Coordinates of C-alpha atoms in Angstrom, one line a residue:
X5 CA -32.5 27.3 -0.4
X6 CA -30.6 27.8 -3.7
X7 CA -32.5 29.4 -6.5
X8 CA -33.5 26.9 -9.2
X9 CA -31.4 26.7 -12.3
X10 CA -32.8 28.7 -15.3
X11 CA -33.0 25.5 -17.4
X12 CA -35.2 23.8 -14.7
X13 CA -37.5 26.8 -14.6
X14 CA -37.9 26.7 -18.4
X15 CA -38.6 23.0 -18.4
X16 CA -41.1 23.2 -15.6
X17 CA -43.0 26.0 -17.5
X18 CA -43.0 24.0 -20.7
X19 CA -44.3 20.8 -18.9
X20 CA -46.8 22.8 -16.9
X21 CA -48.2 24.5 -20.0
X22 CA -48.3 21.3 -22.0
X23 CA -50.0 19.5 -19.0
X24 CA -52.7 22.1 -18.7
X25 CA -53.5 21.9 -22.5
X26 CA -53.7 18.1 -22.3
X27 CA -55.9 18.2 -19.2
X28 CA -58.4 20.5 -21.1
X29 CA -58.5 17.8 -23.8
X30 CA -59.4 15.1 -21.3
X31 CA -56.0 13.6 -20.5
X32 CA -55.5 12.3 -16.9
X33 CA -52.8 11.0 -14.7
X34 CA -51.9 7.3 -15.1
X35 CA -49.6 5.5 -12.6
X36 CA -46.7 3.6 -14.1
X37 CA -45.4 1.5 -11.2
X38 CA -41.8 0.4 -10.7
X39 CA -40.3 -2.4 -8.6
X40 CA -39.4 -1.2 -5.1
X41 CA -37.6 -2.7 -2.1
X42 CA -37.4 -2.5 1.7
X43 CA -37.0 -4.1 5.0
X44 CA -39.5 -5.2 7.6
X45 CA -39.5 -1.7 9.0
X46 CA -39.7 0.5 5.9
X47 CA -40.2 0.2 2.1
X48 CA -39.2 2.4 -0.8
X49 CA -42.0 2.7 -3.3
X50 CA -41.2 3.9 -6.8
X51 CA -43.5 5.0 -9.6
X52 CA -44.1 7.7 -12.2
X53 CA -47.3 9.5 -13.1
X54 CA -47.8 10.4 -16.7
X55 CA -50.7 12.1 -18.5
X56 CA -52.4 9.7 -20.8
X57 CA -55.4 10.1 -23.2
X58 CA -58.5 8.8 -21.4
X59 CA -60.7 6.5 -23.4
X60 CA -64.4 7.3 -23.7
X61 CA -65.3 4.5 -21.3
X62 CA -66.0 4.3 -17.6
X63 CA -64.7 2.4 -14.6
X64 CA -62.4 -0.6 -15.1
X65 CA -62.8 -0.6 -18.9
X66 CA -61.3 2.9 -19.1
X67 CA -58.4 2.1 -16.8
X68 CA -57.7 -1.1 -18.7
X69 CA -57.8 0.8 -22.0
X70 CA -55.3 3.4 -20.7
X71 CA -52.9 0.8 -19.5
X72 CA -53.0 -1.1 -22.8
X73 CA -52.4 2.1 -24.7
X74 CA -49.4 3.0 -22.5
X75 CA -47.8 -0.4 -22.8
X76 CA -48.4 -0.5 -26.6
X77 CA -46.6 2.8 -26.9
X78 CA -43.7 1.6 -24.7
X79 CA -43.1 -1.5 -26.8
X80 CA -42.1 0.7 -29.8
X81 CA -38.9 2.6 -30.4
X82 CA -37.5 4.2 -27.2
X83 CA -37.8 7.8 -28.4
X84 CA -41.5 7.5 -28.0
X85 CA -41.1 7.2 -24.2
X86 CA -39.6 10.6 -24.1
X87 CA -42.7 12.2 -25.7
X88 CA -44.7 11.7 -22.5
X89 CA -45.9 14.5 -20.3
X90 CA -45.2 14.1 -16.6
X91 CA -47.9 14.5 -14.0
X92 CA -46.2 17.3 -12.1
X93 CA -47.1 17.8 -8.4
X94 CA -50.0 15.4 -8.7
X95 CA -51.6 14.0 -5.5
X96 CA -50.9 10.3 -5.0
X97 CA -52.1 7.8 -2.4
X98 CA -49.7 4.9 -1.5
X99 CA -50.8 1.9 0.6
X100 CA -48.2 -0.5 1.8
X101 CA -49.4 -3.2 4.2
X102 CA -51.0 -1.4 7.2
X103 CA -49.9 2.1 6.2
X104 CA -51.5 4.5 3.8
X105 CA -49.6 7.7 2.9
X106 CA -50.7 10.7 0.9
X107 CA -48.1 12.5 -1.1
X108 CA -47.4 14.3 -4.4
X109 CA -45.2 13.6 -7.4
X110 CA -42.1 15.7 -8.1
X111 CA -41.5 18.0 -11.0
X112 CA -40.8 15.0 -13.3
X113 CA -43.8 13.0 -12.2
X114 CA -41.6 10.7 -10.1
X115 CA -42.9 9.1 -6.9
X116 CA -40.1 8.0 -4.6
X117 CA -41.3 7.6 -1.1
X118 CA -40.3 5.6 2.0
X119 CA -43.2 4.1 4.0
X120 CA -42.4 3.1 7.5
X121 CA -44.3 0.8 9.8
X122 CA -46.0 -1.2 7.0
X123 CA -46.0 -4.5 8.9
X124 CA -45.2 -6.7 5.8
X125 CA -43.4 -10.0 6.2
X126 CA -40.2 -10.7 4.2
X127 CA -40.6 -11.8 0.6
X128 CA -42.2 -10.4 -2.6
X129 CA -45.1 -8.1 -1.6
X130 CA -46.9 -5.3 -3.2
X131 CA -47.9 -1.7 -2.8
X132 CA -51.0 0.1 -4.2
X133 CA -50.6 3.5 -5.8
X134 CA -53.5 5.6 -7.0
X135 CA -54.3 9.1 -8.3
X136 CA -57.7 10.8 -8.2
X137 CA -58.3 10.2 -11.9
X138 CA -57.1 6.7 -12.5
X139 CA -57.6 3.2 -11.2
X140 CA -55.0 2.0 -8.6
X141 CA -51.8 0.4 -9.8
X142 CA -49.8 -2.3 -8.1
X143 CA -46.1 -2.1 -7.5
X144 CA -43.9 -5.1 -6.6
X145 CA -41.9 -4.8 -3.4
X146 CA -39.0 -7.0 -2.4
X147 CA -39.1 -7.0 1.4
X148 CA -35.7 -8.2 2.6
X149 CA -35.6 -10.2 5.8
X150 CA -33.5 -9.3 8.8
X151 CA -31.6 -12.6 8.5
X152 CA -30.4 -11.8 4.9
X153 CA -26.7 -11.0 4.7
X154 CA -26.0 -11.0 0.9
X155 CA -27.2 -8.9 -2.0
X156 CA -26.2 -7.9 -5.6
X157 CA -25.8 -4.5 -7.0
X158 CA -25.5 -4.5 -10.8
X159 CA -24.7 -1.8 -13.4
X160 CA -26.7 -2.2 -16.7
X161 CA -24.9 -0.8 -19.8
X162 CA -21.9 -2.9 -20.8
X163 CA -22.5 -5.1 -17.7
X164 CA -25.8 -6.8 -18.6
X165 CA -26.5 -5.3 -22.0
X166 CA -23.9 -5.1 -24.8
X167 CA -23.9 -1.6 -26.3
X168 CA -20.9 -1.5 -28.7
X169 CA -21.1 2.3 -29.1
X170 CA -19.1 5.3 -28.0
X171 CA -20.2 6.3 -24.4
X172 CA -21.6 9.7 -25.5
X173 CA -23.9 7.9 -28.0
X174 CA -24.9 4.9 -26.0
X175 CA -27.7 6.4 -24.0
X176 CA -29.1 8.4 -26.9
X177 CA -29.0 5.5 -29.4
X178 CA -30.4 2.8 -27.1
X179 CA -33.0 5.1 -25.7
X180 CA -34.2 7.0 -28.8
X181 CA -33.4 4.8 -31.8
X182 CA -33.1 1.1 -31.3
X183 CA -36.1 -1.1 -30.7
X184 CA -35.8 -2.9 -27.4
X185 CA -35.9 -6.2 -29.2
X186 CA -32.6 -5.5 -30.9
X187 CA -30.5 -5.2 -27.7
X188 CA -28.1 -8.0 -26.7
X189 CA -27.5 -9.5 -23.3
X190 CA -23.9 -10.1 -22.0
X191 CA -23.3 -13.9 -22.0
X192 CA -23.6 -15.6 -18.7
X193 CA -24.6 -12.7 -16.6
X194 CA -28.2 -13.7 -16.1
X195 CA -27.1 -17.3 -15.3
X196 CA -24.6 -16.0 -12.7
X197 CA -27.2 -13.8 -11.0
X198 CA -29.8 -16.6 -10.9
X199 CA -27.3 -19.0 -9.4
X200 CA -26.1 -16.5 -6.8
X201 CA -29.7 -15.8 -5.7
X202 CA -30.6 -19.5 -5.6
X203 CA -27.6 -20.1 -3.3
X204 CA -28.6 -17.2 -1.1
X205 CA -32.4 -17.4 -0.5
X206 CA -34.1 -14.1 0.0
X207 CA -31.1 -12.1 -1.3
X208 CA -32.0 -8.9 -3.2
X209 CA -30.7 -7.7 -6.6
X210 CA -30.7 -4.0 -7.4
X211 CA -29.9 -2.5 -10.8
X212 CA -28.3 0.9 -10.7
X213 CA -28.0 2.9 -13.9
X214 CA -27.5 6.5 -15.1
X215 CA -30.3 6.0 -17.6
X216 CA -33.6 7.8 -17.4
X217 CA -36.7 6.7 -15.5
X218 CA -38.5 6.9 -18.9
X219 CA -36.7 3.7 -19.9
X220 CA -37.6 1.5 -16.9
X221 CA -40.5 -0.3 -18.7
X222 CA -38.3 -1.2 -21.7
X223 CA -35.4 -2.3 -19.5
X224 CA -37.7 -4.3 -17.2
X225 CA -39.0 -6.2 -20.3
X226 CA -35.5 -6.7 -21.6
X227 CA -34.2 -8.1 -18.3
X228 CA -37.2 -10.4 -17.9
X229 CA -37.0 -11.8 -21.5
X230 CA -33.3 -12.5 -21.1
X231 CA -33.7 -14.4 -17.8
X232 CA -32.4 -11.8 -15.4
X233 CA -33.9 -11.8 -11.9
X234 CA -36.5 -9.2 -11.0
X235 CA -35.2 -6.3 -8.9
X236 CA -35.6 -2.5 -8.6
X237 CA -34.1 -0.3 -11.2
X238 CA -32.6 2.9 -9.7
X239 CA -32.4 5.4 -12.5
X240 CA -32.0 9.1 -12.8
X241 CA -34.1 11.9 -14.3
X242 CA -32.5 13.3 -17.4
X243 CA -32.5 16.9 -18.3
X244 CA -32.2 20.1 -16.3
X245 CA -32.1 20.0 -12.5
X246 CA -32.2 22.7 -9.8
X247 CA -28.4 23.0 -10.0
X248 CA -27.6 22.7 -13.7
X249 CA -28.4 21.4 -17.2
X250 CA -27.6 17.7 -16.3
X251 CA -27.2 15.7 -13.1
X252 CA -24.0 13.7 -12.3
X253 CA -24.3 10.0 -13.1
X254 CA -21.4 9.2 -10.8
X255 CA -23.0 11.0 -7.9
X256 CA -26.2 9.2 -8.5
X257 CA -24.5 5.8 -8.2
X258 CA -22.6 6.8 -5.1
X259 CA -25.7 8.1 -3.5
X260 CA -27.7 4.9 -4.4
X261 CA -25.0 2.7 -2.9
X262 CA -24.8 4.6 0.4
X263 CA -28.6 4.6 0.6
X264 CA -28.8 0.9 0.2
X265 CA -26.2 0.5 3.0
X266 CA -28.3 2.6 5.3
X267 CA -31.7 1.0 4.5
X268 CA -30.5 -2.6 4.5
X269 CA -27.7 -2.5 7.1
X270 CA -27.4 -6.2 7.5
X271 CA -26.6 -6.9 3.8
X272 CA -23.1 -7.3 2.4
X273 CA -23.1 -6.5 -1.4
X274 CA -21.6 -8.0 -4.4
X275 CA -20.9 -5.0 -6.6
X276 CA -21.0 -5.9 -10.4
X277 CA -19.9 -3.5 -13.1
X278 CA -17.6 -3.1 -16.1
X279 CA -14.2 -1.5 -16.7
X280 CA -15.5 0.8 -19.5
X281 CA -15.7 3.9 -17.4
X282 CA -16.3 4.7 -13.8
X283 CA -17.6 1.5 -12.1
X284 CA -14.2 0.4 -10.7
X285 CA -13.6 3.8 -9.2
X286 CA -17.0 4.2 -7.7
X287 CA -17.1 0.6 -6.3
X288 CA -13.5 0.9 -5.0
X289 CA -14.3 4.2 -3.2
X290 CA -17.4 2.7 -1.6
X291 CA -15.5 -0.4 -0.5
X292 CA -12.8 1.9 1.1
X293 CA -15.5 3.9 3.0
X294 CA -17.7 0.9 4.0
X295 CA -15.6 -2.3 3.7
X296 CA -18.0 -4.1 6.0
X297 CA -20.8 -3.6 3.4
X298 CA -18.9 -5.1 0.4
X299 CA -18.6 -8.9 0.0
X300 CA -16.8 -8.7 -3.3
X301 CA -16.4 -6.6 -6.5
X302 CA -16.9 -8.2 -9.9
X303 CA -15.8 -6.3 -13.0
X304 CA -16.6 -7.4 -16.5
X305 CA -13.6 -6.8 -18.7
X306 CA -14.5 -5.2 -22.0
X307 CA -12.7 -6.3 -25.2
X308 CA -10.3 -4.0 -26.9
X309 CA -13.0 -3.2 -29.5
X310 CA -15.5 -2.4 -26.8
X311 CA -13.0 -0.3 -24.9
X312 CA -12.2 1.6 -28.1
X313 CA -15.8 2.3 -28.8
X314 CA -16.5 3.1 -25.1
X315 CA -13.9 5.8 -24.5
X316 CA -11.7 5.9 -27.7
X317 CA -8.8 4.0 -26.2
X318 CA -8.2 0.2 -26.2
X319 CA -7.0 0.3 -22.6
X320 CA -9.3 -0.5 -19.7
X321 CA -10.3 2.3 -17.4
X322 CA -9.2 0.3 -14.3
X323 CA -9.5 3.0 -11.8
X324 CA -9.2 0.7 -8.8
X325 CA -5.5 1.3 -9.2
X326 CA -2.6 0.4 -6.8
X327 CA -4.1 2.5 -4.0
X328 CA -7.2 0.3 -4.1
X329 CA -5.1 -2.8 -3.2
X330 CA -5.5 -1.8 0.4
X331 CA -9.1 -3.0 0.3
X332 CA -8.6 -5.4 3.1
X333 CA -11.4 -8.0 3.0
X334 CA -12.7 -7.3 -0.5
X335 CA -11.8 -9.7 -3.3
X336 CA -11.9 -8.3 -6.8
X337 CA -12.8 -10.6 -9.7
X338 CA -12.4 -9.7 -13.4
X339 CA -13.5 -11.7 -16.4
X340 CA -15.0 -11.0 -19.9
X341 CA -18.4 -12.4 -19.3
X342 CA -20.7 -13.9 -16.6
X343 CA -19.4 -17.4 -17.0
X344 CA -15.9 -16.4 -16.1
X345 CA -17.0 -14.2 -13.3
X346 CA -19.2 -17.0 -11.9
X347 CA -16.2 -19.3 -11.7
X348 CA -14.1 -16.7 -9.9
X349 CA -16.9 -15.8 -7.5
X350 CA -17.3 -19.4 -6.4
X351 CA -13.8 -19.0 -4.9
X352 CA -14.1 -15.4 -3.8
X353 CA -17.5 -16.1 -2.0
X354 CA -16.7 -19.6 -1.0
X355 CA -15.7 -21.1 2.3
X356 CA -12.0 -21.0 1.7
X357 CA -10.4 -17.7 2.9
X358 CA -9.0 -15.3 0.3
X359 CA -5.8 -13.5 0.9
X360 CA -6.5 -9.9 1.9
X361 CA -4.7 -8.3 -1.1
X362 CA -5.9 -10.6 -3.8
X363 CA -7.1 -9.5 -7.2
X364 CA -8.7 -12.5 -8.7
X365 CA -8.2 -12.8 -12.5
X366 CA -9.6 -15.2 -15.0

């Protein structure tokens, strides 16, 4: 096994020392649950354990006070969510249906576990997650039925949220500076997603982003308040890793797509992103490798101003390119917002056949 990167070692030492100091002052682990997904045979449960200041109460009152404190903190400017201390290597008990599993969090306090043989029926279900020091938390689970053949994968920045900032500044600004109430939704995207899921009962939607797990509570509230359907947010862990200072966002998206293909083998995905950077290349590559898993690709076209702010050129980063035209059964739709994409997808996903080399434009 490769030796951990020096940056990861330093970060672990800092978090460990900080965690020990806070534990002596009475801080305890609090579970922050995320939305998960799965099939009738297995379920992926996602959560994070953070150290929070324990109120001087007991039982349910103390647990309720901790949760209220955490959510009040999360509702402020995003930088506050990065002042948290992860519950490193903390024991966690996860119950999904008929199965109970004992595990531990990773070095960032993340819980990402697959529970097999849970016995749950398709639909929205829940998992229970607990630590020795806190009341159990409930995590929503979307159990996808074996008869479901359609699903949506969606990028977040510039696809469902307007950023209007240079790419190197987007994550930092939206995460650390702006209040979550000042973000703006891309017109028509929520409507498109709701209509597609209404027409395909039981279909899942999964949001994949290179953003940090710290931002999941804020993003979940943003999506809910702007009418987006509920679905798992598959994020990354910012900062040092065992291989370097930062992890690759592109590799994260590739790995997430292939994992979804393995875990939900009967689902064909509509892949939705934008042409501001790497979505066309990642989706095109995945469609070439697994064409039977892709129903269509929908790319939101950024305006010239958005393109200029995104990567300092007014031209789209359309990395599908001529070589991607060989994507046999995969129609590609492009429009500037969700309303335009929805019109094109009615054709691309309809009953009428689409020519094999078509690139649908609005």
